[in-house]
PDB file of C-alpha atoms in Angstrom:
ATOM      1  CA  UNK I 144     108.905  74.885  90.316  1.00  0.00           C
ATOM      2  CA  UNK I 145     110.094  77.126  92.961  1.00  0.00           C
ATOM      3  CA  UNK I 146     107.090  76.384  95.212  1.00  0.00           C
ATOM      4  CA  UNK I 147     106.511  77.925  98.466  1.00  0.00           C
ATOM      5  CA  UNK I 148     103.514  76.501 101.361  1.00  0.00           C
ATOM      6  CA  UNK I 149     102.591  78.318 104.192  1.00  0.00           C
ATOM      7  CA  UNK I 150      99.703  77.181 106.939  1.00  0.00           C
ATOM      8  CA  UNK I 151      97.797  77.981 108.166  1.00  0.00           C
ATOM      9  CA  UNK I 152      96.228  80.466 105.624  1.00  0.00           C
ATOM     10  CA  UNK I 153      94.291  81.982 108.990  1.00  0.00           C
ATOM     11  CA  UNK I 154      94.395  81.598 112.315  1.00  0.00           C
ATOM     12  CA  UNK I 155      91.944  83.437 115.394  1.00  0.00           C
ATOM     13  CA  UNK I 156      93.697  82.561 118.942  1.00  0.00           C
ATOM     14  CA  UNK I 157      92.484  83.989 122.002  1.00  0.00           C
ATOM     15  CA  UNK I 158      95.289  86.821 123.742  1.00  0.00           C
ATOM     16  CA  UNK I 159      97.515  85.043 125.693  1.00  0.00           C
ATOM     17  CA  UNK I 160      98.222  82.013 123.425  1.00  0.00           C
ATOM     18  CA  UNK I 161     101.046  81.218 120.989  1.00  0.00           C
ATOM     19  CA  UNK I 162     100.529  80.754 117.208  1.00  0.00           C
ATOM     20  CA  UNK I 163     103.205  78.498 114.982  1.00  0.00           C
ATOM     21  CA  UNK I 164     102.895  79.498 111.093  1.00  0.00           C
ATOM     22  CA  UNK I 165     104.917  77.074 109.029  1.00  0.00           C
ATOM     23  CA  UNK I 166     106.693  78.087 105.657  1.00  0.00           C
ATOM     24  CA  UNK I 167     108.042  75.070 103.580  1.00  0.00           C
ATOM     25  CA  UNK I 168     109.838  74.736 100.402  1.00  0.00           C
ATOM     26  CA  UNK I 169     108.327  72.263  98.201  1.00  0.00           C
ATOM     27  CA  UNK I 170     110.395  71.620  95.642  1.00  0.00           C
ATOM     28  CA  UNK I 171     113.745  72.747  96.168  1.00  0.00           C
ATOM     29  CA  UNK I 172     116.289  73.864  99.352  1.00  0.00           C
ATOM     30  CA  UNK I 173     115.991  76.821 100.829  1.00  0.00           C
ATOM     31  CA  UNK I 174     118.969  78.030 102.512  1.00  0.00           C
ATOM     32  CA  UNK I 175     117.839  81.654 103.542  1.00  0.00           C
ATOM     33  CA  UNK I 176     113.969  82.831 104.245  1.00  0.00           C
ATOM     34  CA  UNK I 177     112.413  85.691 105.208  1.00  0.00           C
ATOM     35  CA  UNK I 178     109.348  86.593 107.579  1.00  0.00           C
ATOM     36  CA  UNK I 179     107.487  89.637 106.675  1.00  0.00           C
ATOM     37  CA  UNK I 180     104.743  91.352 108.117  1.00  0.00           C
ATOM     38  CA  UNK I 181     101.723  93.236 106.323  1.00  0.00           C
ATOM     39  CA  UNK I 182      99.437  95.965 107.783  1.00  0.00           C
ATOM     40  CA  UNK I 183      96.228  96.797 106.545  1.00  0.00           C
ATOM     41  CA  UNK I 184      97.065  99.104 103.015  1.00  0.00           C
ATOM     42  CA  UNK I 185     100.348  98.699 103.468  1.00  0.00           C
ATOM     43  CA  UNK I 186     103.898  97.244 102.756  1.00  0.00           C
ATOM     44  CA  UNK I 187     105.633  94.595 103.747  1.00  0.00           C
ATOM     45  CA  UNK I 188     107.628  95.024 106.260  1.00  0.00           C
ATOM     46  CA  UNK I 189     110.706  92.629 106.791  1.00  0.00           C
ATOM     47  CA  UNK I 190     110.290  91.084 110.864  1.00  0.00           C
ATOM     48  CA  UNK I 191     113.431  88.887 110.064  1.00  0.00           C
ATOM     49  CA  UNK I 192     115.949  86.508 108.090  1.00  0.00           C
ATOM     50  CA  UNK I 193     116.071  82.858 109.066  1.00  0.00           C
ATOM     51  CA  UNK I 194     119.355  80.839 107.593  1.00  0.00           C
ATOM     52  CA  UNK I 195     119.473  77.507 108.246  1.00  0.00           C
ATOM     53  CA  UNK I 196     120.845  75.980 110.842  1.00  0.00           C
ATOM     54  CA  UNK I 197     121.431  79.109 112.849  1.00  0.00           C
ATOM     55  CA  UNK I 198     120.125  82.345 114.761  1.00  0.00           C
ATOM     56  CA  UNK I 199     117.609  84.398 112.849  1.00  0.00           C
ATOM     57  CA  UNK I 200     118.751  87.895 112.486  1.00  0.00           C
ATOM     58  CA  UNK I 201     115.805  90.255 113.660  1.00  0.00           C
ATOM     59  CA  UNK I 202     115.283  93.946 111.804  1.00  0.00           C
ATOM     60  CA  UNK I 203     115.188  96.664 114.399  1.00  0.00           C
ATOM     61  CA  UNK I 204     112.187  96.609 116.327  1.00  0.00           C
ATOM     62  CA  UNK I 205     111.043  93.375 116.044  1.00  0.00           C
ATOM     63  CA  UNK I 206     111.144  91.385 119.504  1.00  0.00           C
ATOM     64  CA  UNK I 207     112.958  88.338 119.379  1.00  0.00           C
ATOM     65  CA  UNK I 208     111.214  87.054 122.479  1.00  0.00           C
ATOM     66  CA  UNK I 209     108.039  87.444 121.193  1.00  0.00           C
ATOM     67  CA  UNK I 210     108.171  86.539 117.324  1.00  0.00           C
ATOM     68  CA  UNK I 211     110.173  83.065 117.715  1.00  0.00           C
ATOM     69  CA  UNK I 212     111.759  81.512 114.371  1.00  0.00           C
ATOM     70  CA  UNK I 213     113.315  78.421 113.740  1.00  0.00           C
ATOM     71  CA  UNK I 214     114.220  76.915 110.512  1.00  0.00           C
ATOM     72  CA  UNK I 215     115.760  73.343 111.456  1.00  0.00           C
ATOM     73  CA  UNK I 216     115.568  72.364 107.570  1.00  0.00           C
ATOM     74  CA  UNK I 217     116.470  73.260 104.662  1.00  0.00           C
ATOM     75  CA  UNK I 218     112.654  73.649 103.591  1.00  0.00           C
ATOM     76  CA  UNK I 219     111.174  74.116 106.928  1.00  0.00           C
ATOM     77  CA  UNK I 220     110.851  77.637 108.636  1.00  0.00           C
ATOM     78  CA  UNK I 221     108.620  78.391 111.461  1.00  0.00           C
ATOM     79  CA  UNK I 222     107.541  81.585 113.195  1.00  0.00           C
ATOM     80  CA  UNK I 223     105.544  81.497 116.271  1.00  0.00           C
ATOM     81  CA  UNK I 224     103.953  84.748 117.862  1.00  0.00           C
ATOM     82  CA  UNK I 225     103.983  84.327 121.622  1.00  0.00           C
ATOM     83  CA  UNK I 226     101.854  85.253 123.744  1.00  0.00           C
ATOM     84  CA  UNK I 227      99.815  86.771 121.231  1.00  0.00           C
ATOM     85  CA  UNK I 228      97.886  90.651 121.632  1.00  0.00           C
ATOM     86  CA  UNK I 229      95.458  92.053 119.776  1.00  0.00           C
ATOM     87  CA  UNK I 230      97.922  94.247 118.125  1.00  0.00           C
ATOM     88  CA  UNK I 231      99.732  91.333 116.627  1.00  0.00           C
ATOM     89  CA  UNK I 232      96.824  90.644 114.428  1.00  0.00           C
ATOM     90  CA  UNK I 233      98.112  91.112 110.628  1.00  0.00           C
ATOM     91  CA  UNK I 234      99.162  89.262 107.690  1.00  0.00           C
ATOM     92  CA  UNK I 235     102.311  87.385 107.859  1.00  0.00           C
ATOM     93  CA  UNK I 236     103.955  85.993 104.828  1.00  0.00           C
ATOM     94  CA  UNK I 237     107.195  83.680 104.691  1.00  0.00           C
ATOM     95  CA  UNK I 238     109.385  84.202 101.584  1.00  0.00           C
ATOM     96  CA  UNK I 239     112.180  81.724 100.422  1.00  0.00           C
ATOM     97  CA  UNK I 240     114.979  82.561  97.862  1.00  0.00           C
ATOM     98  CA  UNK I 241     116.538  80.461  95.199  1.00  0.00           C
ATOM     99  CA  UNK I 242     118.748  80.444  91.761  1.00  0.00           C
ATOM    100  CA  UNK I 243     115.383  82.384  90.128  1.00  0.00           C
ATOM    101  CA  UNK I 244     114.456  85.083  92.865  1.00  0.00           C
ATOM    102  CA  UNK I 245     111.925  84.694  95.700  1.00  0.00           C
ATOM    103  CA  UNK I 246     108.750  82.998  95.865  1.00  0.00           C
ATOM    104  CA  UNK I 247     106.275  83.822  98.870  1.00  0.00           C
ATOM    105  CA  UNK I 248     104.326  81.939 100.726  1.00  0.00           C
ATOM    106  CA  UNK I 249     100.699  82.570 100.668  1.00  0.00           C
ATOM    107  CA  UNK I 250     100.305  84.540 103.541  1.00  0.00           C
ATOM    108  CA  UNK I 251      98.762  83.723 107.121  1.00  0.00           C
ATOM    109  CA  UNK I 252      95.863  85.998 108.297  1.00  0.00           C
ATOM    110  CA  UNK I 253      96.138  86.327 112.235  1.00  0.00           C
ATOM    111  CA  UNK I 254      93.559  87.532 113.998  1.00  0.00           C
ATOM    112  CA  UNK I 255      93.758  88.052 118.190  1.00  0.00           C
ATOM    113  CA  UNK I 256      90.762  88.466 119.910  1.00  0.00           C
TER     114      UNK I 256
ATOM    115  CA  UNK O1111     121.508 102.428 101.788  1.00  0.00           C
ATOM    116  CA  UNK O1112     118.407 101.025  99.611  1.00  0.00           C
ATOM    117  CA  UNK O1113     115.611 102.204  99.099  1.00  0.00           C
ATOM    118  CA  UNK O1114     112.269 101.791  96.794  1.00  0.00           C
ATOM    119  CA  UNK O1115     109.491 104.875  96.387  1.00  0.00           C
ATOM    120  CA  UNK O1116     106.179 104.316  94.852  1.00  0.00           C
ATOM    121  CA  UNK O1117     105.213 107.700  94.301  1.00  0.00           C
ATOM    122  CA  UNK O1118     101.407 106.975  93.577  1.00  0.00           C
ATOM    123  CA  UNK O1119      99.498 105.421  96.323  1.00  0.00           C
ATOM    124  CA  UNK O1120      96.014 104.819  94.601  1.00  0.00           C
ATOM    125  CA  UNK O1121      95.639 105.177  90.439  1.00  0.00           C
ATOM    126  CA  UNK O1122      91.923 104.204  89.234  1.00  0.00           C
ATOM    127  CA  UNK O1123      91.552 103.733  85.549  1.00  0.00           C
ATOM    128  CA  UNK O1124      88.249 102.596  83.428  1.00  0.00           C
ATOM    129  CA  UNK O1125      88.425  99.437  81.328  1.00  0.00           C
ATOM    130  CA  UNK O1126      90.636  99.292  78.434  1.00  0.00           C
ATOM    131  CA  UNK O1127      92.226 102.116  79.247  1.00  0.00           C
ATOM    132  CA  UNK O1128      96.930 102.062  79.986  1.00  0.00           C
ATOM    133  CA  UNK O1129      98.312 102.769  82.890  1.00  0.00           C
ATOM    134  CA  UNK O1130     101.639 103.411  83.762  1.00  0.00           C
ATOM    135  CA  UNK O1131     103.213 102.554  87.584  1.00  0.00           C
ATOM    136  CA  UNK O1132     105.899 104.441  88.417  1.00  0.00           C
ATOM    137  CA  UNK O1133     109.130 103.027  90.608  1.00  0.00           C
ATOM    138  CA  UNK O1134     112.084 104.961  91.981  1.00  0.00           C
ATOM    139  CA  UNK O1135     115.418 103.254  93.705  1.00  0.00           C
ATOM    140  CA  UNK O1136     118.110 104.224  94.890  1.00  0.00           C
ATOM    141  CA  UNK O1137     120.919 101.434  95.704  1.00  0.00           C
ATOM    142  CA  UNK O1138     124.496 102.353  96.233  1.00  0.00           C
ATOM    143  CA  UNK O1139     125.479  98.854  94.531  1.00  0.00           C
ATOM    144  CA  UNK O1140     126.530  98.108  91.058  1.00  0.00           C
ATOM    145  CA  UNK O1141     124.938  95.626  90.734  1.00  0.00           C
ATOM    146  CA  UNK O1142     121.291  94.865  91.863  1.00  0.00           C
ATOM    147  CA  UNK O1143     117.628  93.088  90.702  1.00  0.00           C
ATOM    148  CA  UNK O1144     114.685  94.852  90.310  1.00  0.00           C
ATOM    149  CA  UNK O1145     111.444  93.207  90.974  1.00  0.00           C
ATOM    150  CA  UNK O1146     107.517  93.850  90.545  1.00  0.00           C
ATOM    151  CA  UNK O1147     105.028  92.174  92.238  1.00  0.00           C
ATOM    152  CA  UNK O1148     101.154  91.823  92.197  1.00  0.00           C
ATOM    153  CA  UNK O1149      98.921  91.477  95.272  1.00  0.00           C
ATOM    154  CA  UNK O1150      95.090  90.389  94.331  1.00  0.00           C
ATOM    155  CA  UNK O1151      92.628  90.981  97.405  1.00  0.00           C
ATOM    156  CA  UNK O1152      93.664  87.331  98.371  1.00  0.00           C
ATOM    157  CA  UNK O1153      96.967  88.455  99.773  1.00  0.00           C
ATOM    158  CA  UNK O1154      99.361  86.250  98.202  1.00  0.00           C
ATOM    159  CA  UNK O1155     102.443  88.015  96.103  1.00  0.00           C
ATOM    160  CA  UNK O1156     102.124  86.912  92.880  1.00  0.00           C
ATOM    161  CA  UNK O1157     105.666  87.393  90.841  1.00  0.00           C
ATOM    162  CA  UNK O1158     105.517  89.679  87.590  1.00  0.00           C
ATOM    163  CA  UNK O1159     108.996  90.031  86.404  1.00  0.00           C
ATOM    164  CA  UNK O1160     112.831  90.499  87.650  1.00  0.00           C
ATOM    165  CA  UNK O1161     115.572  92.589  86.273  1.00  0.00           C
ATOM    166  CA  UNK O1162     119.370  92.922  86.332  1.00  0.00           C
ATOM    167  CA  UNK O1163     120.878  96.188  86.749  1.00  0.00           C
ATOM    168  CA  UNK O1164     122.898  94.757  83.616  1.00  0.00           C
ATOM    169  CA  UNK O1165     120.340  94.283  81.211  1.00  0.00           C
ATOM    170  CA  UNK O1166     118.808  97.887  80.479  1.00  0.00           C
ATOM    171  CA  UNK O1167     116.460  96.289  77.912  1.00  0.00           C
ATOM    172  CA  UNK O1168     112.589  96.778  77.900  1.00  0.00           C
ATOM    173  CA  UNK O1169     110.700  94.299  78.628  1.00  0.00           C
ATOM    174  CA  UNK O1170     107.399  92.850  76.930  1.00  0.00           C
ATOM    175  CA  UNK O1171     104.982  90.453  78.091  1.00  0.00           C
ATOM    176  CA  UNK O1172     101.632  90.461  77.040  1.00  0.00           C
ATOM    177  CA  UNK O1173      99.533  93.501  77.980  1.00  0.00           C
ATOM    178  CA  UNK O1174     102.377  94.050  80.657  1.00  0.00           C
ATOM    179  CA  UNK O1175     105.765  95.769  79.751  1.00  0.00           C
ATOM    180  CA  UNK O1176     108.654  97.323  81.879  1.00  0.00           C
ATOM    181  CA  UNK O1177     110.628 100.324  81.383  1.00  0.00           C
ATOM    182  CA  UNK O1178     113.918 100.189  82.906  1.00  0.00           C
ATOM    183  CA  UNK O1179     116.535 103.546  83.018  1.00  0.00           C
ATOM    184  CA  UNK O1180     119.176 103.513  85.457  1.00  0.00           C
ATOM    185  CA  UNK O1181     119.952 106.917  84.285  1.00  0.00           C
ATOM    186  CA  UNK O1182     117.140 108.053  86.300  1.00  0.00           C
ATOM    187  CA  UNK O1183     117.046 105.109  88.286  1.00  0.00           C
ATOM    188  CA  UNK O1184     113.350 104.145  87.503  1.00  0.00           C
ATOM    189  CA  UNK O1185     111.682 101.055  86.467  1.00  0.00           C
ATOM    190  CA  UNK O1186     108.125 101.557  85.371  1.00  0.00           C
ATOM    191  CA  UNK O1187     105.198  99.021  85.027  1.00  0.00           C
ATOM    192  CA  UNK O1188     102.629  99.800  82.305  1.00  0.00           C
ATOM    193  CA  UNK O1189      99.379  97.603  81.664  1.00  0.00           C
ATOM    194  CA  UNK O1190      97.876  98.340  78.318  1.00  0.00           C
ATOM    195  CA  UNK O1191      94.328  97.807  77.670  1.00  0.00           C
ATOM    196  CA  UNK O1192      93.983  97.415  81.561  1.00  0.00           C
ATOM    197  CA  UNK O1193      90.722  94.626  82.569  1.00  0.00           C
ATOM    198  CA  UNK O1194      89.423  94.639  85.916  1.00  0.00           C
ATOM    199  CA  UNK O1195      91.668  91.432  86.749  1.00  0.00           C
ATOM    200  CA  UNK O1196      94.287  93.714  86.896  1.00  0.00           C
ATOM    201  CA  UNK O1197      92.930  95.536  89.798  1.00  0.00           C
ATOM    202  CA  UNK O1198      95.489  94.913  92.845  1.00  0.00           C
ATOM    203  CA  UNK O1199      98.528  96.080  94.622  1.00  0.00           C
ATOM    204  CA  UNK O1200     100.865  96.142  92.756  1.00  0.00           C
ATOM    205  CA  UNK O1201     105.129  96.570  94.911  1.00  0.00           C
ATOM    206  CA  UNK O1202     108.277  97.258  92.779  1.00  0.00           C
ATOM    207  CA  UNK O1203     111.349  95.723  95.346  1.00  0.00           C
ATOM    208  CA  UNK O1204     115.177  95.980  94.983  1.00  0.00           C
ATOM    209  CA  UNK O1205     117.474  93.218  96.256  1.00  0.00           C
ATOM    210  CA  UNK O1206     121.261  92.715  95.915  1.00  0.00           C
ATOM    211  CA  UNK O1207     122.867  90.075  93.652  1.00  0.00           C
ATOM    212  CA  UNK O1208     122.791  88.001  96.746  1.00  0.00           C
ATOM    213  CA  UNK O1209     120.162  85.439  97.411  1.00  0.00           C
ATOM    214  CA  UNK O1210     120.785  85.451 100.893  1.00  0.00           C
ATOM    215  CA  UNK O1211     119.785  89.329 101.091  1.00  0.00           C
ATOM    216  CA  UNK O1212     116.817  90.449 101.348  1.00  0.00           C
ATOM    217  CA  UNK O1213     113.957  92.502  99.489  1.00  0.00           C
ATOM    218  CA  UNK O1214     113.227  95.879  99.738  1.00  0.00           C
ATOM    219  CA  UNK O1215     110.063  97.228  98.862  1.00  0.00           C
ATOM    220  CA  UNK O1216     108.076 100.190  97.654  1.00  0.00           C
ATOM    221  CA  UNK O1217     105.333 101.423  99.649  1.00  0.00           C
ATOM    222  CA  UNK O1218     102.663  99.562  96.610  1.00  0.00           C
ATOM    223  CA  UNK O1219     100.668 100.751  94.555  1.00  0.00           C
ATOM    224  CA  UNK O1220      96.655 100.517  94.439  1.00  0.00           C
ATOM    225  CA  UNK O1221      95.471  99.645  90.982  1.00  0.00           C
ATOM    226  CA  UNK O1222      91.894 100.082  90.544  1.00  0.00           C
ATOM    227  CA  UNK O1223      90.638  99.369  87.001  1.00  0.00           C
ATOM    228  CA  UNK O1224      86.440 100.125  86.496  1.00  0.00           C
ATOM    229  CA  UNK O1225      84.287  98.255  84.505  1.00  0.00           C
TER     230      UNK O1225
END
């Protein structure tokens, strides 16, 4: 149980263009989920929290213009990099909680060129 | 404020040999979870084991088993008999008794076990 989807598993888009990455829970509702971002040998690094219904509270840094999320449903979240740069190539991973703990999603590989 | 240190950035171990992954918080809560986590080459965080900051009680599973001490605030990961499978990142995270809070993690550890 406790499964968490994420697609696309990698994505190349040209600089200029807008990526969606989707993050759905499977099997159960997920009230609260969580958007990190992963570096090259290093850790993951929290972009945002996305409840339900409303706003998604950014961590400091992170723009909201340009890293878009939306979670409509109660197992669908979305992030979509806009107007994607070279420098916005990394790993993204979507994380949902429940009863148990958090289960990830398996990760989207974006590459800018 | 919260915080997770993973004091060892790369450990590289031959075959068969244990290895022990160290894990410092610090959490002004009471009450807390304590998490580790693997990451194969693949990417994806594959779950290993979550504590309560109630239950001081080692843990054993397998070749894998968890030392937790609040008195020093540490909660260690040791693989015994470590196979190359085991090779990976490996992130100890804190959260709050909340399931709408977040995770905090450690900085990972590289686990590198030779042949």
């Amino acid at each position: 149980g406790a499964v968490v989807s994420q697609h696309p598993s990698w994505v190349i888009c040209k600089s200029g263009t807008s990526v969606k990455i989707e993050c759905r829970s499977l099997d159960f509702q997920a009230t609260t989920m969580f958007w990190y971002r992963q570096f090259p040998k290093q850790s993951l690094m929290l972009m945002a929290t996305s409840n339900e219904g409303s706003k998604a509270t950014y961590e400091q840094g992170v723009e909201k213009d340009k890293f878009l999320i939306n979670h409509a449903s109660l197992t669908l979240s979305t992030l979509t990099v806009t107007s994607a740069h070279p420098e916005d190539s990394s790993f993204y991973i979507c994380s949902a909680t429940h009863r148990d703990g958090y289960t990830f999603g398996s990760g989207t590989r974006l590459t800018v060129v | 404020a919260q915080k997770v240190t993973q004091a060892q950035t790369e450990i590289s171990v031959v075959e068969k040999e244990d290895v022990t992954l160290d894990c410092v918080y610090e959490t002004r809560d009471t009450t807390y979870y304590l998490f580790w986590y693997k990451q194969p080459p693949s990417g994806e965080l594959v779950f290993l084991i979550r504590r309560n900051s109630f239950d001081e009680q080692n843990e054993i599973s397998g070749r894998y088993s968890w030392n937790f001490q609040k008195s020093t605030s540490s909660f260690n990961f040791t693989i015994t008999a470590s196979q190359v499978v085991d090779s990976a990142v490996y992130f100890c995270a804190l959260s709050r008794m909340d399931s709408s809070y977040k995770l905090i993690f450690g900085s990972g550890t590289r686990l590198l076990v030779r042949p």
